[in-house]
CSV table of C-alpha atoms in Angstrom, one decimal:
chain,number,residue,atom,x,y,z
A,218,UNK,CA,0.4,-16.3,-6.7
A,219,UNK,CA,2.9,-13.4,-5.5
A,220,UNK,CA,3.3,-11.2,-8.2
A,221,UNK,CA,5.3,-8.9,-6.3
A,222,UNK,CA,8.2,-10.3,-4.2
A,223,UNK,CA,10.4,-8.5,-2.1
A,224,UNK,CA,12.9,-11.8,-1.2
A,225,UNK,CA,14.9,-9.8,2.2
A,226,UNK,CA,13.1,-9.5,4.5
A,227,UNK,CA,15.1,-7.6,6.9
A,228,UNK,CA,18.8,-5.9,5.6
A,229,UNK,CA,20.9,-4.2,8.0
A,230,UNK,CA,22.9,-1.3,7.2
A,231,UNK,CA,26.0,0.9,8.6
A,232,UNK,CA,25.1,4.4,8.8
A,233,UNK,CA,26.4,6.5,5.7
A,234,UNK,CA,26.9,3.4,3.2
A,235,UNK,CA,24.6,2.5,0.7
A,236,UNK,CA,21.1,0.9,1.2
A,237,UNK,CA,19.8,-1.4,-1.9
A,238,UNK,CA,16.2,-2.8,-1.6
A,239,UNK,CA,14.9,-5.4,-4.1
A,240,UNK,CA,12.1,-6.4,-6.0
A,241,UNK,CA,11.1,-8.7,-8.4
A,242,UNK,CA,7.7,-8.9,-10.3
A,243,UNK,CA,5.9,-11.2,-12.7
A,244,UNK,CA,3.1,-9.2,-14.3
A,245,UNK,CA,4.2,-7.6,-17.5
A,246,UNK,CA,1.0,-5.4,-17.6
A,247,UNK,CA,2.8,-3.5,-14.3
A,248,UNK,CA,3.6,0.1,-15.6
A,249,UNK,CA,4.2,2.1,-12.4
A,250,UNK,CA,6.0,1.0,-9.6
A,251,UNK,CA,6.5,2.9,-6.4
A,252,UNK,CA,8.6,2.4,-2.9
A,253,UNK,CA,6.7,3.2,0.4
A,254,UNK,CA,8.2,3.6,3.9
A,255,UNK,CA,6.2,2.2,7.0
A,256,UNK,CA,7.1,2.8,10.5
A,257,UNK,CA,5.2,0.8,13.4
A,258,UNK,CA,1.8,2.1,14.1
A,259,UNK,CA,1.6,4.3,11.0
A,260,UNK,CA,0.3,4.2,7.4
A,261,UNK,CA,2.7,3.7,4.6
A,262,UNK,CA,4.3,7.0,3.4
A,263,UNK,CA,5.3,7.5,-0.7
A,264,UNK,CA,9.0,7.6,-1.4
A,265,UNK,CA,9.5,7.8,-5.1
A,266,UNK,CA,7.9,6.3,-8.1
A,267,UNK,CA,8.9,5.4,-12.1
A,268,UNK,CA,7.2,5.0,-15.0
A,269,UNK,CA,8.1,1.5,-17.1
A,270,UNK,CA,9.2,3.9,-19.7
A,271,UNK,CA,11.6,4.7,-17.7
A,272,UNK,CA,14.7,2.7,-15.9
A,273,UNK,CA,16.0,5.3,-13.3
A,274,UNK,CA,14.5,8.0,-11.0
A,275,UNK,CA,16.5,10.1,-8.6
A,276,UNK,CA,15.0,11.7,-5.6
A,277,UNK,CA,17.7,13.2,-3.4
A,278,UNK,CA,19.3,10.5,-1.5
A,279,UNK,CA,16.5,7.3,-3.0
A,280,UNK,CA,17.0,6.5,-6.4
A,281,UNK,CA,14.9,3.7,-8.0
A,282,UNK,CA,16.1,1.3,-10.9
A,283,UNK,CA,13.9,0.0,-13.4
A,284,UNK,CA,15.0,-3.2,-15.1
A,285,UNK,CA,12.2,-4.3,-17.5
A,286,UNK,CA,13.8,-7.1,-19.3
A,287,UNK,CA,14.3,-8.6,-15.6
A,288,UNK,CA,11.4,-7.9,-14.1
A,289,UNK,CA,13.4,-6.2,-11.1
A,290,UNK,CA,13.8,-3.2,-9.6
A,291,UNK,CA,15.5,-1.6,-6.6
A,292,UNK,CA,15.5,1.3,-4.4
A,293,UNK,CA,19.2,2.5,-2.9
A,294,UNK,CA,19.4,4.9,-0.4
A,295,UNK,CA,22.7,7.0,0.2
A,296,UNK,CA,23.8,7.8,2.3
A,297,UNK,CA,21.7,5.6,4.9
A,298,UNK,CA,20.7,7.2,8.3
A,299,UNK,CA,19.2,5.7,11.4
A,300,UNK,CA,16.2,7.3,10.5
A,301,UNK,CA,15.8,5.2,7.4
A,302,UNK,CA,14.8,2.2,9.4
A,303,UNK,CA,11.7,1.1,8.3
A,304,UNK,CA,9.8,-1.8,6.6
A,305,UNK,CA,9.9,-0.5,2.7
A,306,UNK,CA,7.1,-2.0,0.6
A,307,UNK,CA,7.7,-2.4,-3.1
A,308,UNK,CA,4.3,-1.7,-5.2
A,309,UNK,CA,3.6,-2.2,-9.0
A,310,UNK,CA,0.1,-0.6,-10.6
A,311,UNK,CA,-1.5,-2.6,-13.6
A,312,UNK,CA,-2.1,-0.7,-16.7
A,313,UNK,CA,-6.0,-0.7,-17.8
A,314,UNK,CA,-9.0,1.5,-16.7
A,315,UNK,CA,-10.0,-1.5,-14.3
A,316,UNK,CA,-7.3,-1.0,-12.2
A,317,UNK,CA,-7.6,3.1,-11.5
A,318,UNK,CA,-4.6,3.2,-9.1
A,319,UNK,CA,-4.8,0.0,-7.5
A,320,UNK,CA,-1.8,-1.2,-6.2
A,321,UNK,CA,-0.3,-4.7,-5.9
A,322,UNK,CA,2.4,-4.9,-2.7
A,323,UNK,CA,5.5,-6.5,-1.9
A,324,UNK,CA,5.6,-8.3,1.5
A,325,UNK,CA,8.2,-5.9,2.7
A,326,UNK,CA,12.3,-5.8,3.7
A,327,UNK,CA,12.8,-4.2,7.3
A,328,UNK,CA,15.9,-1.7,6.6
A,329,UNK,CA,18.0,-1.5,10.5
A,330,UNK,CA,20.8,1.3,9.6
A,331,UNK,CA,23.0,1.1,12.6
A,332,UNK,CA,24.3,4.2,14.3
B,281,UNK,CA,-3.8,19.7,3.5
B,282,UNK,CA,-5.3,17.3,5.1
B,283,UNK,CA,-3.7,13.9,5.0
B,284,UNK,CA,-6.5,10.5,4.6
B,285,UNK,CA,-7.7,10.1,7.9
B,286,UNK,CA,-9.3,6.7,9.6
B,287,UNK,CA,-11.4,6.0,12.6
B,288,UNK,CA,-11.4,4.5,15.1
B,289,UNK,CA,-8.0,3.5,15.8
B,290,UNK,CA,-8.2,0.3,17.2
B,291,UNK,CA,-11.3,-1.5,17.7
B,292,UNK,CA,-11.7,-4.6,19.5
B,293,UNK,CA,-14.7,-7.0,18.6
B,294,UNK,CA,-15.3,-10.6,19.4
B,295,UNK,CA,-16.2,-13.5,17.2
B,296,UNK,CA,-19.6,-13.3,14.9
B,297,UNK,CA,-20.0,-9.0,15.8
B,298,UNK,CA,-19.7,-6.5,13.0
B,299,UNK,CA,-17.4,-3.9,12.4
B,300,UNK,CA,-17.0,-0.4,10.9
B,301,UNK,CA,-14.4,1.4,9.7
B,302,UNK,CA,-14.5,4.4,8.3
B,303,UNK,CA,-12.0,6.5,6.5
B,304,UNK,CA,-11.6,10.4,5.1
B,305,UNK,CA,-9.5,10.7,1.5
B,306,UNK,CA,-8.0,14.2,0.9
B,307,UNK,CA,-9.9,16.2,-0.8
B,308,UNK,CA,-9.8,16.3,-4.0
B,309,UNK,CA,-9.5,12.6,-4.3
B,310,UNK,CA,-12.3,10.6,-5.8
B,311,UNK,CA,-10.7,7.0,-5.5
B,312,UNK,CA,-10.5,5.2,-2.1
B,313,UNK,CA,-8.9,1.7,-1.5
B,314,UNK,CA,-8.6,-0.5,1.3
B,315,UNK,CA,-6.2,-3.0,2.5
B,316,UNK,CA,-5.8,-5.4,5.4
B,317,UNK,CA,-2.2,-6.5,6.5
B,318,UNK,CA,-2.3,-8.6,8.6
B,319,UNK,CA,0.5,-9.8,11.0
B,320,UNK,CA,3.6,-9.9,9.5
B,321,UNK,CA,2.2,-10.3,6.3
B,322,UNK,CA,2.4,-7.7,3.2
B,323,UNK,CA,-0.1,-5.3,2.3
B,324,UNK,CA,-3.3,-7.3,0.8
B,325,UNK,CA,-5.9,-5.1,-1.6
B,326,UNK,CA,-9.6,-5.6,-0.2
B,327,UNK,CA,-11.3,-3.2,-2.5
B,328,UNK,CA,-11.4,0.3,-4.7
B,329,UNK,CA,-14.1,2.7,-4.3
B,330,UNK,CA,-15.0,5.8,-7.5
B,331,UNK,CA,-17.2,8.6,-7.7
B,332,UNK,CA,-19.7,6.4,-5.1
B,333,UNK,CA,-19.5,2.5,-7.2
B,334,UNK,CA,-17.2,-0.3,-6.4
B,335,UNK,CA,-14.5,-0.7,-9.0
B,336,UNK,CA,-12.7,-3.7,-8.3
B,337,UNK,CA,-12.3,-6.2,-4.9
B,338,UNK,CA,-9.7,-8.6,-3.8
B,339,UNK,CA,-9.8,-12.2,-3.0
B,340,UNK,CA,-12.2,-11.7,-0.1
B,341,UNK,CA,-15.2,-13.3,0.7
B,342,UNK,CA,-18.3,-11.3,0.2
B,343,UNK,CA,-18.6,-10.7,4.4
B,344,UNK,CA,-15.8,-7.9,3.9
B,345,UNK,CA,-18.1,-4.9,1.8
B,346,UNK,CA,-18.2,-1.7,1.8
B,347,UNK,CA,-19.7,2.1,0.3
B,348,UNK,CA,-18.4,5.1,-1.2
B,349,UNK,CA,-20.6,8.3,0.2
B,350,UNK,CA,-21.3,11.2,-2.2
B,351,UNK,CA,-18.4,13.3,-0.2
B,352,UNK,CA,-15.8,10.8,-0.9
B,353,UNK,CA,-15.6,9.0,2.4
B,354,UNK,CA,-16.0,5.4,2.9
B,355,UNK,CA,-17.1,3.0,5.3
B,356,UNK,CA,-15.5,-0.6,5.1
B,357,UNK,CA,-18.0,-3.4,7.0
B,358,UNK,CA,-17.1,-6.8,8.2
B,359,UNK,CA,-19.6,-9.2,9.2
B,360,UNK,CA,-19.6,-12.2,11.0
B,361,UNK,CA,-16.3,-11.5,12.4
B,362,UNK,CA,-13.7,-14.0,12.5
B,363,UNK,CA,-10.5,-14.8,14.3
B,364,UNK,CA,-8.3,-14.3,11.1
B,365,UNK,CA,-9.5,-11.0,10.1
B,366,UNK,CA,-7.2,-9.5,13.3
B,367,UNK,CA,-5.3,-7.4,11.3
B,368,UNK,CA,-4.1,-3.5,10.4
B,369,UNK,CA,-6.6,-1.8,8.1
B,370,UNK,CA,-5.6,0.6,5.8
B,371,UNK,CA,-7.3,3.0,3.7
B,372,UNK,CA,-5.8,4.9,0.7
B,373,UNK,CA,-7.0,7.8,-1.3
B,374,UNK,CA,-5.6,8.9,-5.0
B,375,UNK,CA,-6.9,10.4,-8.4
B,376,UNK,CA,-8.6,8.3,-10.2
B,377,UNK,CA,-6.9,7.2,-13.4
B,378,UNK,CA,-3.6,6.4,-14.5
B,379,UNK,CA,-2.4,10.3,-13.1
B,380,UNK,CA,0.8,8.7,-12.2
B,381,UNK,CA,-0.3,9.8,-8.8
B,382,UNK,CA,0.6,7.5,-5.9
B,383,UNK,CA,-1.7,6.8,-3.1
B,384,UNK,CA,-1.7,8.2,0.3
B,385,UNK,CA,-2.3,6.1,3.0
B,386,UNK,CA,-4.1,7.3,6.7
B,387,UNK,CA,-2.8,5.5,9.6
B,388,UNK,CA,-4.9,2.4,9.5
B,389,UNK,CA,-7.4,1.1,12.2
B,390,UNK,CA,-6.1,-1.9,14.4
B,391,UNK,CA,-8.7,-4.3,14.7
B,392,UNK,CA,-8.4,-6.8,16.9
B,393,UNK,CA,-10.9,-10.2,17.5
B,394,UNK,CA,-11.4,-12.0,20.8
């Protein structure tokens, strides 16, 4: 039972237009979701994060979208540069003290942003 | 600062050995998690370490364990090794609760079973 689904799992992208990464989750206890970056052979890195209360959050060029009622969000990146490819993991944390911080993960969309 | 730090980086074992992995949070972190991806696969949760206790473990059988030492670090066992558990293992370190903190990943440890 996937509860968090990224459904691309690769998306290729022109250099300087828009990125949009997608996820869709089923647990409605999920009350923080964040977007990590992985390149080969290293650990996931932290993009950006939102609270349920919230539906958008703006980090320089990431912005994340928050649509409760769907159970979706996104991440878009503008504008895209080569070094955005990467696998981007979508993660949701379940509220309740039995869950601390621990994360539930998307299976992951590899972003290629051609030069 | 110090990002989370795992040794070793790869580790090659054969079927029925042990293994150790061990893994550094950044200080100031209580919480420690640990998750296996394997290949091609998305990021599966194994278990969640606090303040020394085990808070909470994944669908894996009891062969995966682990401990939580008094300076944070944590040591993630696998016995009776098996073909399937070939696979990236990552280690995460955060604040404990509900901080709106995300967690911090070190580079995993490749382990890899002949």
């Amino acid at each position: 039972d996937q509860q968090v689904k990224q459904n691309s799992p690769s998306l290729s992208v022109q250099e300087g237009r828009i990125s949009i990464l997608n996820c869709d989750y089923t647990n409605s206890m999920f009350d923080y979701f964040l977007w990590y970056k992985k390149y080969p052979a290293e650990g996931p890195t932290f993009l950006i994060s939102i609270s349920s209360i919230k539906d958008k959050n703006e980090d320089g060029r990431f912005t994340v979208f928050l649509n409760k009622s769907a159970k979706h969000l996104s991440l878009h990146i503008v504008p895209s540069q080569p070094g955005d490819s990467a696998v981007y993991f979508c993660a949701a944390r379940e509220r309740g003290n039995n869950a601390g911080n621990m994360l539930t993960f998307g299976g992951g969309t590899r972003l290629m942003v051609k030069p | 600062e110090a990002g989370v730090t795992q040794s070793p980086t790869h580790l090659i074992k054969t079927r029925g050995q042990q293994a150790t992995l061990r893994c550094s949070p950044i200080s100031g972190h209580t919480s420690v998690y640990w998750y296996q991806q394997a290949l091609g696969l998305g990021l599966q949760f194994l278990l969640w370490y606090d303040e020394g206790e085990e808070r909470n473990r994944g669908n894996f059988p009891p062969r995966f364990s682990g401990r939580q030492f008094p300076n944070y670090s944590s040591e993630l066992n696998v016995n009776a090794l098996e073909l399937e558990d070939s696979a990236l293992y990552l280690c995460a370190s955060s604040y404990y609760l509900n901080s709106n903190q995300p967690q911090h990943f070190g580079d995993g440890t490749r382990l890899s079973i002949l």
